[in-house]
PDB file of C-alpha atoms in Angstrom:
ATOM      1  CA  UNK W 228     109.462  86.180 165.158  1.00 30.00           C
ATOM      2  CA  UNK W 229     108.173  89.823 165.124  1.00 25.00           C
ATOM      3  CA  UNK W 230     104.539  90.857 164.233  1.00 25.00           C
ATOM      4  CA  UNK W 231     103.964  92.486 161.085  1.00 32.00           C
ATOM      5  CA  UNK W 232     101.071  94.774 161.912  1.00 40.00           C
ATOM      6  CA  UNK W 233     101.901  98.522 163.164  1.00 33.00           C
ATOM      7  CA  UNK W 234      99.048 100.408 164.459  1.00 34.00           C
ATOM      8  CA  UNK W 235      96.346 102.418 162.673  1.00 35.00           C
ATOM      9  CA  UNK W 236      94.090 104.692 164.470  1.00 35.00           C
ATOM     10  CA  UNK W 237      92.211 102.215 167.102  1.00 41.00           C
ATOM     11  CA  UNK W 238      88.646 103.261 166.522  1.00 39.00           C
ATOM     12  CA  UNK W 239      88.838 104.250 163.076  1.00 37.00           C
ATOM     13  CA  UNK W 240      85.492 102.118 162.437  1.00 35.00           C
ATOM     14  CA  UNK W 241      84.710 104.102 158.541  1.00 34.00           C
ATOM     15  CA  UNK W 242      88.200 102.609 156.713  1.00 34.00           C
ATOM     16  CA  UNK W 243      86.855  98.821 157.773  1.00 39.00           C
ATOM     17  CA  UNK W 244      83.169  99.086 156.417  1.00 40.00           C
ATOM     18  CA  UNK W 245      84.062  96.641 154.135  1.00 42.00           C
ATOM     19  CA  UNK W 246      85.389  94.286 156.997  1.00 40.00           C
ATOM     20  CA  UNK W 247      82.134  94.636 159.244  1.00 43.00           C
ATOM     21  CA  UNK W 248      80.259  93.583 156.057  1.00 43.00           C
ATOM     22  CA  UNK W 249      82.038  91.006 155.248  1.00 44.00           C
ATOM     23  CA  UNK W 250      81.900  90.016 158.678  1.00 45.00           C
ATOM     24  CA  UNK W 251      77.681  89.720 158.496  1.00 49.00           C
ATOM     25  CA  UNK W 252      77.961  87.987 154.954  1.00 48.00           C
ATOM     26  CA  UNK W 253      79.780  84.989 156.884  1.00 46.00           C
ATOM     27  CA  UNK W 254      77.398  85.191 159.830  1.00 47.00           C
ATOM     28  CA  UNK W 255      74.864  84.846 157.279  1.00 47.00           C
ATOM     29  CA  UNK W 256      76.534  82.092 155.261  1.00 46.00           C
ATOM     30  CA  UNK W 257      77.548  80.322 158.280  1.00 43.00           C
ATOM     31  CA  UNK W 258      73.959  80.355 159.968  1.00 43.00           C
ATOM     32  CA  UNK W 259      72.185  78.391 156.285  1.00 37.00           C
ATOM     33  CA  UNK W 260      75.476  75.658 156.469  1.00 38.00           C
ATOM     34  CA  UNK W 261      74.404  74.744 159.775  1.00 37.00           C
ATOM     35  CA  UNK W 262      71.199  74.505 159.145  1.00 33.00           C
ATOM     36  CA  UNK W 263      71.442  72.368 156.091  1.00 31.00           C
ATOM     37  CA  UNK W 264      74.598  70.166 158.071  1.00 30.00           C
ATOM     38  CA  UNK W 265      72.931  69.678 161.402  1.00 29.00           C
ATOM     39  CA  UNK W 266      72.941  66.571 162.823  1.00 27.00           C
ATOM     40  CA  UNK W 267      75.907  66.013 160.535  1.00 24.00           C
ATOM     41  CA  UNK W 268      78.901  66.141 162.788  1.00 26.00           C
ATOM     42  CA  UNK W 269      80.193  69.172 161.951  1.00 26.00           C
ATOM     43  CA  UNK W 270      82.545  70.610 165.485  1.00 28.00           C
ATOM     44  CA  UNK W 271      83.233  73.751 164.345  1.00 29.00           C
ATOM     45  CA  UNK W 272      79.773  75.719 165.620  1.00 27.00           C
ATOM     46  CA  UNK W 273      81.082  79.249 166.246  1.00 28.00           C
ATOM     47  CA  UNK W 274      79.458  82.221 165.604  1.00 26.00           C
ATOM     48  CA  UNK W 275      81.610  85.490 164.864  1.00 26.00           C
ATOM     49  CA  UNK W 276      81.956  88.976 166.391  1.00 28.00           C
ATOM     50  CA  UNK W 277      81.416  91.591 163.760  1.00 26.00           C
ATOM     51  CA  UNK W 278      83.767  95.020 164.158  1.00 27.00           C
ATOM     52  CA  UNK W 279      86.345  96.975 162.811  1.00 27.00           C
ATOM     53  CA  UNK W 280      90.286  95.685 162.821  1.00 32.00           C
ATOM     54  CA  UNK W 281      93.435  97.651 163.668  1.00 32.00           C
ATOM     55  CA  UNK W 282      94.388  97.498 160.012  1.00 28.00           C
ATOM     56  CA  UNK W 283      97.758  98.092 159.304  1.00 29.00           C
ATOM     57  CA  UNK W 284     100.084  98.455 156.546  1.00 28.00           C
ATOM     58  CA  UNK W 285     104.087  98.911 157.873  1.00 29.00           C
ATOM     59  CA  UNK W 286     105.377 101.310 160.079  1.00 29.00           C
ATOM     60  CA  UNK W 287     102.774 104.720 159.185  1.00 30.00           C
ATOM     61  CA  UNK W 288     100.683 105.496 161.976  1.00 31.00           C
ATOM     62  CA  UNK W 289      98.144 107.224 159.244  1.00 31.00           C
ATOM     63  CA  UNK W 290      94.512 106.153 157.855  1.00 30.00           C
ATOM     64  CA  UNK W 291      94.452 102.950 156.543  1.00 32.00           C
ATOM     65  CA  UNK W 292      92.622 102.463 152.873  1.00 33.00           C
ATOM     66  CA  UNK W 293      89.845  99.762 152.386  1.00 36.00           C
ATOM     67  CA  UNK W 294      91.654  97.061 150.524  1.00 40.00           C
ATOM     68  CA  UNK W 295      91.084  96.439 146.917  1.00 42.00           C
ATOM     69  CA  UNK W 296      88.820  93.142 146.312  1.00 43.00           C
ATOM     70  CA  UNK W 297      91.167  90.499 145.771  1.00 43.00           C
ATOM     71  CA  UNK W 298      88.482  87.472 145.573  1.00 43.00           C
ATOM     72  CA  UNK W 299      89.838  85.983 142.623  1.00 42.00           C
ATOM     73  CA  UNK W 300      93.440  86.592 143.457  1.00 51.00           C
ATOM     74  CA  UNK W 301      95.740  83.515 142.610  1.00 52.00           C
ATOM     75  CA  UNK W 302      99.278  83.722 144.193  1.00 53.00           C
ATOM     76  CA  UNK W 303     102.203  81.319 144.111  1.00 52.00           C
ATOM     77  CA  UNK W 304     104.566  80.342 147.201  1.00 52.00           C
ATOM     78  CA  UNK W 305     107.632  78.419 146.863  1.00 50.00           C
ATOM     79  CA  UNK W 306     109.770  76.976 150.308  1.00 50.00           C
ATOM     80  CA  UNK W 307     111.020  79.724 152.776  1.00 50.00           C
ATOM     81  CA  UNK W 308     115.146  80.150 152.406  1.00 52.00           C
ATOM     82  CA  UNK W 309     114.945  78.742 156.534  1.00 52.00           C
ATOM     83  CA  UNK W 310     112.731  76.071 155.663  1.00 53.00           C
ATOM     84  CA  UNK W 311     114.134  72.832 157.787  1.00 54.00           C
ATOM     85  CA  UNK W 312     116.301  70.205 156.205  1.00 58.00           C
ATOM     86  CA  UNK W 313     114.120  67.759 157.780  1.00 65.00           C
ATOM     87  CA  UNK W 314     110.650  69.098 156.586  1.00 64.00           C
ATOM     88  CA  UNK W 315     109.900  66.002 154.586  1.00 62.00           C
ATOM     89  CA  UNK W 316     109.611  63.700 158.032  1.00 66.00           C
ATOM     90  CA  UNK W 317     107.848  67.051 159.431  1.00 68.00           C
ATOM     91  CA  UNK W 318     105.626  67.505 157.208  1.00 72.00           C
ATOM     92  CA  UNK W 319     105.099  63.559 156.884  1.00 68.00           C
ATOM     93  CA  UNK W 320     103.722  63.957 160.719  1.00 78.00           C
ATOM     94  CA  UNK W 321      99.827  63.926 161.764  1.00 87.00           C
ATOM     95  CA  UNK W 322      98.819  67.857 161.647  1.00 92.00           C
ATOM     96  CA  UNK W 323      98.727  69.360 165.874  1.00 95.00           C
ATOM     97  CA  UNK W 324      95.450  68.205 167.847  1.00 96.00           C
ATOM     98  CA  UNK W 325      93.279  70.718 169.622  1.00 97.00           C
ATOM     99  CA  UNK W 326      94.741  69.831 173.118  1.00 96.00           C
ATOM    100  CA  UNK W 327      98.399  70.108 171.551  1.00 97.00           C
ATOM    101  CA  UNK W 328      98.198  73.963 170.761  1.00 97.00           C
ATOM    102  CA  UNK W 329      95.909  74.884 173.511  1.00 98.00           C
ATOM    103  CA  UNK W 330      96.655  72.247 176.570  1.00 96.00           C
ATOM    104  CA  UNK W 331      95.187  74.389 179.152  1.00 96.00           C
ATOM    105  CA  UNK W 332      92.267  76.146 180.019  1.00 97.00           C
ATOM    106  CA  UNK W 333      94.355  78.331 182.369  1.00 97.00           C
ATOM    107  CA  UNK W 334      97.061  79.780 181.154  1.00 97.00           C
ATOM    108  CA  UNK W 335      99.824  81.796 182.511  1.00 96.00           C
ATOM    109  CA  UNK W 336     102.533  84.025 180.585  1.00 96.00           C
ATOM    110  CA  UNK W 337     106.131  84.303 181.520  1.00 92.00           C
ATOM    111  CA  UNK W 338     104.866  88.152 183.024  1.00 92.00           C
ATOM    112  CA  UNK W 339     102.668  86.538 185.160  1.00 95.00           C
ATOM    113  CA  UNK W 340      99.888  87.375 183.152  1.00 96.00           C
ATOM    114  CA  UNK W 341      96.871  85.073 183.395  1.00 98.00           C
ATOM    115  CA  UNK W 342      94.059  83.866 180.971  1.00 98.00           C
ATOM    116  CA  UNK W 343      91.418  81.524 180.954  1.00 98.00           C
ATOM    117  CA  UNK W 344      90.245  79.631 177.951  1.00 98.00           C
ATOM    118  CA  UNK W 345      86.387  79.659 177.297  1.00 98.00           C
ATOM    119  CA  UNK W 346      85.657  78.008 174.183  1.00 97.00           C
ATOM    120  CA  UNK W 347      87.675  75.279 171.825  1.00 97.00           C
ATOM    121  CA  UNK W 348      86.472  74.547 168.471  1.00 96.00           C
ATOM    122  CA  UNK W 349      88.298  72.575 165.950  1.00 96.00           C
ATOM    123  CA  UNK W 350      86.615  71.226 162.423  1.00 96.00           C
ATOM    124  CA  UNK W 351      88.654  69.491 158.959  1.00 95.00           C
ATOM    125  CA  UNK W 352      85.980  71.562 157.545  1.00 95.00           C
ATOM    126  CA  UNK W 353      88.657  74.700 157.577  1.00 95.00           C
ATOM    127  CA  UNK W 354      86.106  76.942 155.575  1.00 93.00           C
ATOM    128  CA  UNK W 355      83.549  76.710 157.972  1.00 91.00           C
ATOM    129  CA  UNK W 356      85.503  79.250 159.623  1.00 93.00           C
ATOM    130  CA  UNK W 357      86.746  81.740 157.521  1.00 95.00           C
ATOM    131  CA  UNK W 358      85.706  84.168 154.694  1.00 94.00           C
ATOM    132  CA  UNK W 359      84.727  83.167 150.936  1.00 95.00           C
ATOM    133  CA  UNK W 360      88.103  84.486 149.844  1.00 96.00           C
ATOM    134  CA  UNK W 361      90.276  82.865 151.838  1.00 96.00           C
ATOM    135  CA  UNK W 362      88.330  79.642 151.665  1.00 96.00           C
ATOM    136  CA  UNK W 363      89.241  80.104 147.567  1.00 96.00           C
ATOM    137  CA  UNK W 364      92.504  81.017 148.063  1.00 96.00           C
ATOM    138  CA  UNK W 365      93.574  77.572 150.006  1.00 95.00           C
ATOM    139  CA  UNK W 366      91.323  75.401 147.451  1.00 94.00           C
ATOM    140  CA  UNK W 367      94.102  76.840 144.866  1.00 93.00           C
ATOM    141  CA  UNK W 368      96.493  74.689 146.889  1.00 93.00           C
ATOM    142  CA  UNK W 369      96.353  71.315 148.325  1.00 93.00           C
ATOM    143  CA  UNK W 370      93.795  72.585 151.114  1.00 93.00           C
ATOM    144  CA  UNK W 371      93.567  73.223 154.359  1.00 95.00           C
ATOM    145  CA  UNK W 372      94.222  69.995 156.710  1.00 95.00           C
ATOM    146  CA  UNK W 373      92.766  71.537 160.406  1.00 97.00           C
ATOM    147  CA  UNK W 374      91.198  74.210 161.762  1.00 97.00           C
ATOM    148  CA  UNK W 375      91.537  75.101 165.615  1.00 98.00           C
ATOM    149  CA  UNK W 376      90.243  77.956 167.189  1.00 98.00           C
ATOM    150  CA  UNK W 377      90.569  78.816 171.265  1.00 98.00           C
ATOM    151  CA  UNK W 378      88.719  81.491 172.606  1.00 98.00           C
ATOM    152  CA  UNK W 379      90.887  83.466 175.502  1.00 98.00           C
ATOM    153  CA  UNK W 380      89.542  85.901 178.215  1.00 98.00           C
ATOM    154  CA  UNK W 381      91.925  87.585 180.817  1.00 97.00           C
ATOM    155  CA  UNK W 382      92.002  87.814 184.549  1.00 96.00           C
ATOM    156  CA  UNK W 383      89.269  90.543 184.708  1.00 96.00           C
ATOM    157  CA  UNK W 384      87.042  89.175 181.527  1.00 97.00           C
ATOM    158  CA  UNK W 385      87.549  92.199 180.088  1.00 96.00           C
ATOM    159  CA  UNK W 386      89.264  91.229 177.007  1.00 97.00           C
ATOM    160  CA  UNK W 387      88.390  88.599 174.287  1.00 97.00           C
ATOM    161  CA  UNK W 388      90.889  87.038 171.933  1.00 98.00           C
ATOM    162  CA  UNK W 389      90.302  84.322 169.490  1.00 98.00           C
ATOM    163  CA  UNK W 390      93.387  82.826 168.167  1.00 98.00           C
ATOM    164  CA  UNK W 391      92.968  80.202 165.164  1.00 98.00           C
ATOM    165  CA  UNK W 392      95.406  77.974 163.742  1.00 98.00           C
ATOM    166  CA  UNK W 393      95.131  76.855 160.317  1.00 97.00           C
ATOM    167  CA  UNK W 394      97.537  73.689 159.392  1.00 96.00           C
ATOM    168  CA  UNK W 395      97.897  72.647 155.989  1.00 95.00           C
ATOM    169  CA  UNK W 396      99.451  69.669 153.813  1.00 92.00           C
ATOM    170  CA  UNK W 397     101.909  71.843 152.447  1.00 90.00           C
ATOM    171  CA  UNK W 398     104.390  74.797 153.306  1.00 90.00           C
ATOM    172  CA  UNK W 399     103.887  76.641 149.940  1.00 90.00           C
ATOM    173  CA  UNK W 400     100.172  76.672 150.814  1.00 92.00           C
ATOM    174  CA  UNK W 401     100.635  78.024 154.462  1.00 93.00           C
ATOM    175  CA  UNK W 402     103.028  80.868 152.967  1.00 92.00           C
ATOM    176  CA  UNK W 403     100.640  81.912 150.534  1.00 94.00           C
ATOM    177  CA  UNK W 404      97.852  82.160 153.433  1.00 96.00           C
ATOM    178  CA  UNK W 405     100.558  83.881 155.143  1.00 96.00           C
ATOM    179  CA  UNK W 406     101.636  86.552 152.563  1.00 94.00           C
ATOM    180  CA  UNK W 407      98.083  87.478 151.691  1.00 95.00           C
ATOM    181  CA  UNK W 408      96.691  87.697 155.307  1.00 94.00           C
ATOM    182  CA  UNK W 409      99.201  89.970 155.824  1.00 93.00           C
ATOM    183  CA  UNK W 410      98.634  91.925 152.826  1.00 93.00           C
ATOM    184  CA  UNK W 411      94.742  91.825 153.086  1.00 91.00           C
ATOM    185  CA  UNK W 412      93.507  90.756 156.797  1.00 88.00           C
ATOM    186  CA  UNK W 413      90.163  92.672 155.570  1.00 81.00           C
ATOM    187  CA  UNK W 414      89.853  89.664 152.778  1.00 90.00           C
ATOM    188  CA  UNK W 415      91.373  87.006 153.926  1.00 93.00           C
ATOM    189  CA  UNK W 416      90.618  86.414 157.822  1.00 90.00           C
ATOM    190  CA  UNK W 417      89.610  84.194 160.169  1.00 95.00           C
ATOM    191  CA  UNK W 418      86.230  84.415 162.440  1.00 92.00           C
ATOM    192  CA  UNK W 419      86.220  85.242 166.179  1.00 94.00           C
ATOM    193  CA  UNK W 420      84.283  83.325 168.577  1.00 95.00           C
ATOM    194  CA  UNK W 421      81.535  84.350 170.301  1.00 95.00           C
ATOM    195  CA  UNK W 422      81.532  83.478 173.794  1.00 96.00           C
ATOM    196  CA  UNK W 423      79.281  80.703 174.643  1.00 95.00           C
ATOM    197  CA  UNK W 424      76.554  80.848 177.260  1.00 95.00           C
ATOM    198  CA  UNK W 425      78.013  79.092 179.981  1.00 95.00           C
ATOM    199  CA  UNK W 426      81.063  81.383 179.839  1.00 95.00           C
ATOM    200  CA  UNK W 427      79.370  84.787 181.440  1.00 95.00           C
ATOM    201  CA  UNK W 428      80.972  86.780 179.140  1.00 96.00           C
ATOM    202  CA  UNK W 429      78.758  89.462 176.901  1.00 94.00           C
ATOM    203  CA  UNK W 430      79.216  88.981 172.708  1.00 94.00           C
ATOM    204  CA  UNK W 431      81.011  91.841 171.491  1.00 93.00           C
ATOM    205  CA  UNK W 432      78.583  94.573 169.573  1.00 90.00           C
ATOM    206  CA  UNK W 433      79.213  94.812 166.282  1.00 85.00           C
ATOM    207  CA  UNK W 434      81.261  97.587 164.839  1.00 81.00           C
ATOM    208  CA  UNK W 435      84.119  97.436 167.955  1.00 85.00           C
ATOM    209  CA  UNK W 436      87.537  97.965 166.865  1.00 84.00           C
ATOM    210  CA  UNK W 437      90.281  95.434 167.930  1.00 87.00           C
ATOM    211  CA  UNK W 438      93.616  94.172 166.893  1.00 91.00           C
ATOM    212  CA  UNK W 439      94.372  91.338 164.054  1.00 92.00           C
ATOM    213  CA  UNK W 440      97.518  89.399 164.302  1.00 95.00           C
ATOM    214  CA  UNK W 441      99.228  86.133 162.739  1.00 96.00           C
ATOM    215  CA  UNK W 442     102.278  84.354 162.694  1.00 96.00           C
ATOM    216  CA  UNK W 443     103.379  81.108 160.312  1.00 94.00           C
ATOM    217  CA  UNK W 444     105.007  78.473 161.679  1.00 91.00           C
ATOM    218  CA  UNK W 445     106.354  75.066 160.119  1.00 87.00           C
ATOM    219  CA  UNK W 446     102.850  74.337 158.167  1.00 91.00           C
ATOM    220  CA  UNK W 447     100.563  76.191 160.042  1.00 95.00           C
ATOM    221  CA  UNK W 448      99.182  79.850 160.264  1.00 97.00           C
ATOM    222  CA  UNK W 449      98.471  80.979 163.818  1.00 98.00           C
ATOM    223  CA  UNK W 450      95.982  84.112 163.808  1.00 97.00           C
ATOM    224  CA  UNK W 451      94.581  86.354 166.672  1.00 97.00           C
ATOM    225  CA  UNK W 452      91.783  88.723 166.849  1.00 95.00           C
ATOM    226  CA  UNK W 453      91.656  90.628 170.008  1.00 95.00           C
ATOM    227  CA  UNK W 454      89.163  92.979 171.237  1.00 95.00           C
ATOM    228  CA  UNK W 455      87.169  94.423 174.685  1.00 96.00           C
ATOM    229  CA  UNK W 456      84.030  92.644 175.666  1.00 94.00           C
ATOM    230  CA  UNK W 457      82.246  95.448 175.870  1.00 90.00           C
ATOM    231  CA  UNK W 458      83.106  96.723 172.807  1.00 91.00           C
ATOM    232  CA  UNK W 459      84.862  99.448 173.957  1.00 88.00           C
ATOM    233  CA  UNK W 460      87.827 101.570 171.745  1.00 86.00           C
ATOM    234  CA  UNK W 461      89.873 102.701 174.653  1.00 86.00           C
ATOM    235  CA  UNK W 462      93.604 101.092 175.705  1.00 89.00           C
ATOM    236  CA  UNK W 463      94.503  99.986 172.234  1.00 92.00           C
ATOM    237  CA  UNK W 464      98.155  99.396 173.947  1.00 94.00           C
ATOM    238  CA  UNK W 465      96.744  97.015 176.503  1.00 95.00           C
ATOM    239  CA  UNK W 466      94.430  94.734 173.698  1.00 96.00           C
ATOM    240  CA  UNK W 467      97.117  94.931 171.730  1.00 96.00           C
ATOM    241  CA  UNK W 468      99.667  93.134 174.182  1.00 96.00           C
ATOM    242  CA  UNK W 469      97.067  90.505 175.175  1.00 97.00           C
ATOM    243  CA  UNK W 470      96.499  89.212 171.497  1.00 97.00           C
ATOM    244  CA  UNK W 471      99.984  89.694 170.694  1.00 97.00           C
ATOM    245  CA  UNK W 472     101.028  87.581 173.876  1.00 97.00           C
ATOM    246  CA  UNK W 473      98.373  85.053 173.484  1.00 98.00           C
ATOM    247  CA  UNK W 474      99.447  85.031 169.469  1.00 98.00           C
ATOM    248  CA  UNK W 475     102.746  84.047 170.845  1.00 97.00           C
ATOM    249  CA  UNK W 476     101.878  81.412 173.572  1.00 97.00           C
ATOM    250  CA  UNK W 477      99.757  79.538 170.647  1.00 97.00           C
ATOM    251  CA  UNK W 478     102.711  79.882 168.245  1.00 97.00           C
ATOM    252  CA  UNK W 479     105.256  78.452 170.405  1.00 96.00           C
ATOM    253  CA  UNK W 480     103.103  75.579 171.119  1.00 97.00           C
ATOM    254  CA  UNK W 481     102.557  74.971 167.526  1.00 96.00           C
ATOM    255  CA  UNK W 482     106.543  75.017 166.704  1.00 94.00           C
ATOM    256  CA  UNK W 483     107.396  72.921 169.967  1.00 94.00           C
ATOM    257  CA  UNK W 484     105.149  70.204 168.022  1.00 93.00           C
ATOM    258  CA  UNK W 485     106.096  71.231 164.642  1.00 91.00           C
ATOM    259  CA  UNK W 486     109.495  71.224 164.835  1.00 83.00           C
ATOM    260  CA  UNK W 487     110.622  69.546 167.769  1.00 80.00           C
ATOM    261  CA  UNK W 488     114.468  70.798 166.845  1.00 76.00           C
ATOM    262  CA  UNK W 489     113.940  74.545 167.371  1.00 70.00           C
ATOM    263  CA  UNK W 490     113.102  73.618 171.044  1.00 63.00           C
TER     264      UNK W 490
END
């Protein structure tokens, strides 16, 4: 699988207003739901980093545009031409646990990179962590079936890289989540973690450029925001590699469940 995102000026906050706003208006919204659901059960209890994306169209290495709204977009997805012959009995299959796509709190990469996990959240309740509009997008479909989020630091806890995966009943539904996140990761995106007290780590300001990624698996859409602690906009190619690698290591551990086969 290759990654669909090519890179925009890292830094150029101004084109991503709308994202940073955005970004507060789920704080916001987030913040009153669990107030009115506490006590309630409710896992997923998450707060989100506001900042700017590395926004990116395909391969032009100009300024990127702020995105048209698109909240009352309706889109239609039929099977991908690879889908798998056996995708009934797949999809028949109990959607991936928490501890399936994120086993380990330390993990290390095939380039002997190493990471350390610092938060897990996971909630049925998939809006509870993502915007309005892509919330209304997936209640179009047959909804959203999990929501899993891992929040990943490397070996200096510099970085911080939250990588979500979103598994639904239904492949059409995960290709339409698909095809607009990648049209319109300002709309339709997932939140970052914040890092939780007992971690050490600081929460990044708001208005700090990083990197947004995803990848689609069988029925699930992996996603990874990546960006420096301290909020700084320097070594784009190093944040970059992290989320892209840790966007990977998730991914593969989704398909190794999803689709036992490809393995």
């Amino acid at each position: 699988m290759s990654f669909g995102d090519q890179g925009t000026p890292y830094g150029a906050v101004d084109p991503y207003t709308q994202w940073v706003v955005e970004q507060e208006r789920i704080r916001r919204r987030r913040r009153t739901r669990r107030a009115v659901a506490a006590g309630t059960g409710v896992v997923l209890v998450a707060a989100i980093a506001a900042g700017a994306v590395l926004f990116a169209g395909g391969d032009g290495g100009g300024e990127a545009t702020a995105p048209p709204s698109s909240a009352a977009a309706s889109v239609t997805a039929s099977l991908p031409s690879d889908a798998p012959s056996a995708l009934p009995s797949l999809l028949s299959r109990p959607v991936i646990r928490p501890e399936q796509a994120f086993p380990a709190k330390s993990v290390r990469l095939g380039d002997g990179s190493r990471y350390e996990r610092v938060d897990l959240a996971t909630t049925t309740d998939c809006s509870e962590g993502m915007s309005p509009e892509l919330a209304a997008l997936i209640q179009q479909g047959q909804g959203c079936k999990r929501l899993t989020a891992a929040l990943f630091t490397d070996a200096e806890r510099r970085s911080q890289v939250t990588v979500t995966v979103l598994s639904f009943r239904t492949v059409q539904d995960a290709s339409k989540v698909f095809a607009m996140a990648s049209m319109d990761p300002v709309t339709y995106q997932v939140v970052s973690l914040d890092p939780p007290p007992e971690a050490g780590l600081p929460t990044v300001p708001p208005g700090s450029a990083g990197v947004f990624r995803r990848l689609m698996t069988v029925r699930s859409v992996v996603f990874a925001n990546g960006q420096w602690g301290d909020g700084t906009e320097t070594d784009e190619a190093a944040i970059t590699e992290e989320t892209e690698d840790l966007l990977q290591y998730a991914d593969d551990n989704v398909v190794a469940y999803e689709d036992p086969s490809t393995v």
